[in-house]
Amino acid sequence: MKHAYTTSGTCAKMITFDKDENGIITDVEFYGGCNGNLKAISKLVNGMPADQIAKILSGNTCGNKPTSCADQLAKAVMSA
């Protein structure tokens, strides 16, 4: 099932992804943000369970911000 998540506090404004009935995440796309880094994150998490993505990426910050695109992805996959 396709999900869309509106981010908060990051350069990327939205994240879309598919989450299947087993919690597996695929087809992650970030809209906005650091294109190269976010493409890499998308490739690295493809096929991973949502809870594993959240465990690895939750709490990651960007500069002085209290969140990051990776942290927002963790929130997105757990809220779907």
mmCIF file of C-alpha atoms in Angstrom:
data_model
loop_
_atom_site.group_PDB
_atom_site.id
_atom_site.type_symbol
_atom_site.label_atom_id
_atom_site.label_comp_id
_atom_site.label_asym_id
_atom_site.label_seq_id
_atom_site.Cartn_x
_atom_site.Cartn_y
_atom_site.Cartn_z
ATOM 1 C CA MET A 1 0.000 0.000 0.000
ATOM 2 C CA LYS A 2 1.331 3.441 -0.977
ATOM 3 C CA HIS A 3 1.770 5.963 1.837
ATOM 4 C CA ALA A 4 2.607 9.675 1.838
ATOM 5 C CA TYR A 5 4.094 11.481 4.825
ATOM 6 C CA THR A 6 4.474 15.246 5.122
ATOM 7 C CA THR A 7 7.746 15.971 6.896
ATOM 8 C CA SER A 8 8.413 18.589 9.532
ATOM 9 C CA GLY A 9 11.637 20.516 10.119
ATOM 10 C CA THR A 10 13.547 19.195 7.103
ATOM 11 C CA CYS A 11 14.414 20.301 3.587
ATOM 12 C CA ALA A 12 12.495 17.359 2.154
ATOM 13 C CA LYS A 13 8.805 18.241 2.235
ATOM 14 C CA MET A 14 7.279 14.801 1.659
ATOM 15 C CA ILE A 15 8.185 11.114 1.683
ATOM 16 C CA THR A 16 6.266 8.422 -0.184
ATOM 17 C CA PHE A 17 6.771 4.675 0.166
ATOM 18 C CA ASP A 18 5.052 1.308 -0.062
ATOM 19 C CA LYS A 19 4.470 -0.804 3.046
ATOM 20 C CA ASP A 20 3.193 -4.345 2.631
ATOM 21 C CA GLU A 21 1.147 -6.446 5.049
ATOM 22 C CA ASN A 22 4.356 -7.717 6.678
ATOM 23 C CA GLY A 23 5.693 -4.198 7.329
ATOM 24 C CA ILE A 24 8.287 -4.346 4.533
ATOM 25 C CA ILE A 25 9.148 -0.940 3.056
ATOM 26 C CA THR A 26 9.873 -0.422 -0.652
ATOM 27 C CA ASP A 27 9.877 2.376 -3.230
ATOM 28 C CA VAL A 28 10.914 5.195 -0.859
ATOM 29 C CA GLU A 29 10.953 8.624 -2.505
ATOM 30 C CA PHE A 30 11.862 11.946 -0.907
ATOM 31 C CA TYR A 31 10.560 15.217 -2.378
ATOM 32 C CA GLY A 32 13.068 18.001 -1.786
ATOM 33 C CA GLY A 33 16.208 17.737 0.308
ATOM 34 C CA CYS A 34 19.702 16.523 -0.565
ATOM 35 C CA ASN A 35 19.037 14.505 -3.685
ATOM 36 C CA GLY A 36 22.105 12.241 -3.665
ATOM 37 C CA ASN A 37 21.991 11.397 0.033
ATOM 38 C CA LEU A 38 18.272 10.732 0.002
ATOM 39 C CA LYS A 39 18.526 8.461 -3.048
ATOM 40 C CA ALA A 40 21.174 6.495 -1.138
ATOM 41 C CA ILE A 41 18.978 6.185 1.963
ATOM 42 C CA SER A 42 16.100 5.007 -0.236
ATOM 43 C CA LYS A 43 18.272 2.277 -1.764
ATOM 44 C CA LEU A 44 19.670 1.184 1.598
ATOM 45 C CA VAL A 45 16.280 0.757 3.292
ATOM 46 C CA ASN A 46 14.527 -0.869 0.319
ATOM 47 C CA GLY A 47 13.135 -4.235 1.424
ATOM 48 C CA MET A 48 13.691 -3.633 5.149
ATOM 49 C CA PRO A 49 11.021 -4.010 7.834
ATOM 50 C CA ALA A 50 9.625 -0.706 9.135
ATOM 51 C CA ASP A 51 10.695 -1.441 12.717
ATOM 52 C CA GLN A 52 14.303 -2.030 11.645
ATOM 53 C CA ILE A 53 14.336 1.245 9.683
ATOM 54 C CA ALA A 54 12.985 3.071 12.737
ATOM 55 C CA LYS A 55 15.536 1.427 15.041
ATOM 56 C CA ILE A 56 18.446 2.488 12.826
ATOM 57 C CA LEU A 57 17.330 5.989 11.786
ATOM 58 C CA SER A 58 15.294 7.367 14.714
ATOM 59 C CA GLY A 59 16.929 10.298 16.433
ATOM 60 C CA ASN A 60 19.324 11.106 13.585
ATOM 61 C CA THR A 61 19.785 14.894 13.387
ATOM 62 C CA CYS A 62 20.906 17.277 10.649
ATOM 63 C CA GLY A 63 23.168 20.155 11.683
ATOM 64 C CA ASN A 64 21.499 22.129 14.470
ATOM 65 C CA LYS A 65 18.046 20.740 13.657
ATOM 66 C CA PRO A 66 16.428 18.326 16.129
ATOM 67 C CA THR A 67 15.440 16.018 13.239
ATOM 68 C CA SER A 68 16.619 14.962 9.788
ATOM 69 C CA CYS A 69 15.193 13.421 6.643
ATOM 70 C CA ALA A 70 16.289 10.003 7.950
ATOM 71 C CA ASP A 71 14.554 10.634 11.298
ATOM 72 C CA GLN A 72 11.428 11.753 9.448
ATOM 73 C CA LEU A 73 11.529 8.522 7.405
ATOM 74 C CA ALA A 74 11.646 6.542 10.664
ATOM 75 C CA LYS A 75 8.568 8.421 11.891
ATOM 76 C CA ALA A 76 6.821 7.946 8.541
ATOM 77 C CA VAL A 77 7.238 4.179 8.314
ATOM 78 C CA MET A 78 6.077 3.681 11.898
ATOM 79 C CA SER A 79 3.017 5.894 11.467
ATOM 80 C CA ALA A 80 1.851 4.078 8.316
#
